[in-house]
Amino acid sequence: KVVDMDTPLSVIVFGATGDLAKKKLFPALYQLMFGCPDAPLLPQTTRVIGYGRSAHERQAFLDKQCVNVVGEKKDVFLKQCFYFQGSYIEEDFARLHDFLCGLEGNVAAKDSAAAPDTGATGAKANRIFFLSVPP
């Protein structure tokens, strides 16, 4: 089956500050988008959102967690990566939803000050949630 490369895709990595995300997940997502021989296997416009409980500035998070991402399009990849701080409670998941709607260009969430305006349009989006957290 052909991958839908037109609909916005967000990959949310819960536990993004951990070792697995640093060593395996972020490098693998880069490879799927830009690096592997059959790339792109994910849309190159995919937004990668790291979700963690601890406070981090975006750039400090990327410098630490994406150190193993290697490739000529690393800068493009890093511009599409974001960090969201939250606990595993309903209120923070609602804030995450608003943030994602802003990234994905959902008009209803454009008023959200927490989400950057990326210029994307349309209300349809796909989301992949990866749980890299202890049981």
PDB file of C-alpha atoms in Angstrom:
ATOM      1  CA  LYS A   1       0.000   0.000   0.000  1.00  0.00           C
ATOM      2  CA  VAL A   2       1.201   3.524  -0.780  1.00  0.00           C
ATOM      3  CA  VAL A   3       1.969   5.856   2.136  1.00  0.00           C
ATOM      4  CA  ASP A   4      -0.120   9.046   2.215  1.00  0.00           C
ATOM      5  CA  MET A   5       2.574  11.707   1.804  1.00  0.00           C
ATOM      6  CA  ASP A   6       0.145  14.649   1.637  1.00  0.00           C
ATOM      7  CA  THR A   7      -1.715  14.436   4.950  1.00  0.00           C
ATOM      8  CA  PRO A   8       0.206  15.921   7.895  1.00  0.00           C
ATOM      9  CA  LEU A   9       1.780  13.268  10.120  1.00  0.00           C
ATOM     10  CA  SER A  10       2.858  13.716  13.716  1.00  0.00           C
ATOM     11  CA  VAL A  11       4.918  11.116  15.552  1.00  0.00           C
ATOM     12  CA  ILE A  12       4.667  11.580  19.313  1.00  0.00           C
ATOM     13  CA  VAL A  13       7.349   9.824  21.351  1.00  0.00           C
ATOM     14  CA  PHE A  14       6.348   9.445  24.997  1.00  0.00           C
ATOM     15  CA  GLY A  15       9.459   9.058  27.128  1.00  0.00           C
ATOM     16  CA  ALA A  16      11.484  11.086  24.644  1.00  0.00           C
ATOM     17  CA  THR A  17      14.145  12.054  27.182  1.00  0.00           C
ATOM     18  CA  GLY A  18      15.181   8.447  27.712  1.00  0.00           C
ATOM     19  CA  ASP A  19      18.063   6.389  26.409  1.00  0.00           C
ATOM     20  CA  LEU A  20      16.008   4.346  23.906  1.00  0.00           C
ATOM     21  CA  ALA A  21      14.752   7.496  22.195  1.00  0.00           C
ATOM     22  CA  LYS A  22      18.277   8.923  22.059  1.00  0.00           C
ATOM     23  CA  LYS A  23      20.023   5.815  20.766  1.00  0.00           C
ATOM     24  CA  LYS A  24      17.370   4.259  18.535  1.00  0.00           C
ATOM     25  CA  LEU A  25      14.110   6.143  17.976  1.00  0.00           C
ATOM     26  CA  PHE A  26      15.266   9.545  16.745  1.00  0.00           C
ATOM     27  CA  PRO A  27      17.938   8.055  14.441  1.00  0.00           C
ATOM     28  CA  ALA A  28      15.387   5.557  13.080  1.00  0.00           C
ATOM     29  CA  LEU A  29      12.820   8.279  12.375  1.00  0.00           C
ATOM     30  CA  TYR A  30      15.485  10.263  10.503  1.00  0.00           C
ATOM     31  CA  GLN A  31      16.323   7.196   8.418  1.00  0.00           C
ATOM     32  CA  LEU A  32      12.658   6.579   7.574  1.00  0.00           C
ATOM     33  CA  MET A  33      12.252  10.191   6.452  1.00  0.00           C
ATOM     34  CA  PHE A  34      15.579  10.917   4.737  1.00  0.00           C
ATOM     35  CA  GLY A  35      18.317   8.320   5.043  1.00  0.00           C
ATOM     36  CA  CYS A  36      17.379   4.784   4.085  1.00  0.00           C
ATOM     37  CA  PRO A  37      17.694   3.641   0.446  1.00  0.00           C
ATOM     38  CA  ASP A  38      13.910   3.608  -0.058  1.00  0.00           C
ATOM     39  CA  ALA A  39      13.323   6.933   1.730  1.00  0.00           C
ATOM     40  CA  PRO A  40      10.993   8.517   2.257  1.00  0.00           C
ATOM     41  CA  LEU A  41       9.025   5.815   4.029  1.00  0.00           C
ATOM     42  CA  LEU A  42       7.458   8.526   6.183  1.00  0.00           C
ATOM     43  CA  PRO A  43       6.553  11.932   4.744  1.00  0.00           C
ATOM     44  CA  GLN A  44       9.537  14.271   4.889  1.00  0.00           C
ATOM     45  CA  THR A  45       7.203  16.844   6.430  1.00  0.00           C
ATOM     46  CA  THR A  46       6.524  14.597   9.441  1.00  0.00           C
ATOM     47  CA  ARG A  47       6.650  16.426  12.754  1.00  0.00           C
ATOM     48  CA  VAL A  48       8.354  14.558  15.579  1.00  0.00           C
ATOM     49  CA  ILE A  49       7.201  15.555  19.044  1.00  0.00           C
ATOM     50  CA  GLY A  50       9.104  14.371  22.069  1.00  0.00           C
ATOM     51  CA  TYR A  51       6.908  14.165  25.169  1.00  0.00           C
ATOM     52  CA  GLY A  52       8.539  14.136  28.575  1.00  0.00           C
ATOM     53  CA  ARG A  53       7.844  14.970  32.192  1.00  0.00           C
ATOM     54  CA  SER A  54      10.925  17.102  32.799  1.00  0.00           C
ATOM     55  CA  ALA A  55      11.406  20.685  31.672  1.00  0.00           C
ATOM     56  CA  HIS A  56      13.742  21.198  28.710  1.00  0.00           C
ATOM     57  CA  GLU A  57      14.312  23.992  26.251  1.00  0.00           C
ATOM     58  CA  ARG A  58      13.741  22.724  22.717  1.00  0.00           C
ATOM     59  CA  GLN A  59      17.318  23.278  21.547  1.00  0.00           C
ATOM     60  CA  ALA A  60      18.868  21.673  24.627  1.00  0.00           C
ATOM     61  CA  PHE A  61      16.555  18.676  24.178  1.00  0.00           C
ATOM     62  CA  LEU A  62      17.531  18.300  20.512  1.00  0.00           C
ATOM     63  CA  ASP A  63      21.245  18.708  21.243  1.00  0.00           C
ATOM     64  CA  LYS A  64      21.088  15.900  23.802  1.00  0.00           C
ATOM     65  CA  GLN A  65      18.578  13.485  22.298  1.00  0.00           C
ATOM     66  CA  CYS A  66      19.436  13.785  18.594  1.00  0.00           C
ATOM     67  CA  VAL A  67      23.200  13.445  18.944  1.00  0.00           C
ATOM     68  CA  ASN A  68      23.030  10.041  17.167  1.00  0.00           C
ATOM     69  CA  VAL A  69      21.099  11.366  14.171  1.00  0.00           C
ATOM     70  CA  VAL A  70      23.571  11.400  11.278  1.00  0.00           C
ATOM     71  CA  GLY A  71      22.948  12.506   7.707  1.00  0.00           C
ATOM     72  CA  GLU A  72      23.096  15.378   5.293  1.00  0.00           C
ATOM     73  CA  LYS A  73      19.505  16.426   6.023  1.00  0.00           C
ATOM     74  CA  LYS A  74      19.871  16.437   9.811  1.00  0.00           C
ATOM     75  CA  ASP A  75      19.150  20.186   9.969  1.00  0.00           C
ATOM     76  CA  VAL A  76      15.877  19.708   8.070  1.00  0.00           C
ATOM     77  CA  PHE A  77      14.926  16.888  10.435  1.00  0.00           C
ATOM     78  CA  LEU A  78      15.732  18.909  13.559  1.00  0.00           C
ATOM     79  CA  LYS A  79      13.543  21.816  12.383  1.00  0.00           C
ATOM     80  CA  GLN A  80      10.629  19.375  12.405  1.00  0.00           C
ATOM     81  CA  CYS A  81      11.309  18.144  15.945  1.00  0.00           C
ATOM     82  CA  PHE A  82       9.612  19.631  18.989  1.00  0.00           C
ATOM     83  CA  TYR A  83       9.502  19.005  22.720  1.00  0.00           C
ATOM     84  CA  PHE A  84       6.369  19.008  24.869  1.00  0.00           C
ATOM     85  CA  GLN A  85       6.505  18.830  28.643  1.00  0.00           C
ATOM     86  CA  GLY A  86       3.659  17.153  30.433  1.00  0.00           C
ATOM     87  CA  SER A  87       2.616  14.542  32.948  1.00  0.00           C
ATOM     88  CA  TYR A  88       0.498  11.546  32.135  1.00  0.00           C
ATOM     89  CA  ILE A  89      -2.773  13.190  33.134  1.00  0.00           C
ATOM     90  CA  GLU A  90      -5.858  14.165  31.163  1.00  0.00           C
ATOM     91  CA  GLU A  91      -5.226  17.933  31.321  1.00  0.00           C
ATOM     92  CA  ASP A  92      -1.752  17.587  29.809  1.00  0.00           C
ATOM     93  CA  PHE A  93      -3.064  15.299  27.074  1.00  0.00           C
ATOM     94  CA  ALA A  94      -5.622  17.997  26.223  1.00  0.00           C
ATOM     95  CA  ARG A  95      -2.788  20.561  26.022  1.00  0.00           C
ATOM     96  CA  LEU A  96      -0.849  18.142  23.796  1.00  0.00           C
ATOM     97  CA  HIS A  97      -3.860  17.825  21.505  1.00  0.00           C
ATOM     98  CA  ASP A  98      -4.067  21.612  21.139  1.00  0.00           C
ATOM     99  CA  PHE A  99      -0.328  21.789  20.455  1.00  0.00           C
ATOM    100  CA  LEU A 100      -0.600  19.073  17.797  1.00  0.00           C
ATOM    101  CA  CYS A 101      -3.581  20.766  16.145  1.00  0.00           C
ATOM    102  CA  GLY A 102      -1.489  23.907  15.816  1.00  0.00           C
ATOM    103  CA  LEU A 103       1.398  21.999  14.260  1.00  0.00           C
ATOM    104  CA  GLU A 104      -0.909  20.139  11.912  1.00  0.00           C
ATOM    105  CA  GLY A 105      -2.667  23.278  10.753  1.00  0.00           C
ATOM    106  CA  ASN A 106      -6.055  22.541  12.280  1.00  0.00           C
ATOM    107  CA  VAL A 107      -7.927  25.836  11.978  1.00  0.00           C
ATOM    108  CA  ALA A 108      -9.821  25.288  15.244  1.00  0.00           C
ATOM    109  CA  ALA A 109      -6.564  25.293  17.204  1.00  0.00           C
ATOM    110  CA  LYS A 110      -4.899  28.249  15.451  1.00  0.00           C
ATOM    111  CA  ASP A 111      -5.706  30.447  18.444  1.00  0.00           C
ATOM    112  CA  SER A 112      -3.546  28.287  20.715  1.00  0.00           C
ATOM    113  CA  ALA A 113      -0.539  30.308  21.826  1.00  0.00           C
ATOM    114  CA  ALA A 114       1.309  27.126  22.812  1.00  0.00           C
ATOM    115  CA  ALA A 115       1.543  25.754  19.277  1.00  0.00           C
ATOM    116  CA  PRO A 116       3.785  27.301  16.658  1.00  0.00           C
ATOM    117  CA  ASP A 117       2.199  28.452  13.407  1.00  0.00           C
ATOM    118  CA  THR A 118       3.739  26.251  10.731  1.00  0.00           C
ATOM    119  CA  GLY A 119       1.639  27.498   7.836  1.00  0.00           C
ATOM    120  CA  ALA A 120       0.014  24.109   7.294  1.00  0.00           C
ATOM    121  CA  THR A 121      -3.653  24.022   6.321  1.00  0.00           C
ATOM    122  CA  GLY A 122      -6.447  21.501   6.665  1.00  0.00           C
ATOM    123  CA  ALA A 123      -8.129  19.684   9.507  1.00  0.00           C
ATOM    124  CA  LYS A 124      -7.121  16.103   8.633  1.00  0.00           C
ATOM    125  CA  ALA A 125      -3.946  14.701  10.155  1.00  0.00           C
ATOM    126  CA  ASN A 126      -2.433  11.358  11.084  1.00  0.00           C
ATOM    127  CA  ARG A 127      -0.768  10.656  14.406  1.00  0.00           C
ATOM    128  CA  ILE A 128       1.498   7.861  15.592  1.00  0.00           C
ATOM    129  CA  PHE A 129       2.067   7.462  19.332  1.00  0.00           C
ATOM    130  CA  PHE A 130       5.164   5.567  20.492  1.00  0.00           C
ATOM    131  CA  LEU A 131       5.327   4.662  24.172  1.00  0.00           C
ATOM    132  CA  SER A 132       8.936   4.495  25.330  1.00  0.00           C
ATOM    133  CA  VAL A 133       8.067   4.455  29.011  1.00  0.00           C
ATOM    134  CA  PRO A 134       8.418   1.913  31.828  1.00  0.00           C
ATOM    135  CA  PRO A 135       5.424  -0.390  32.395  1.00  0.00           C
TER     136      PRO A 135
END
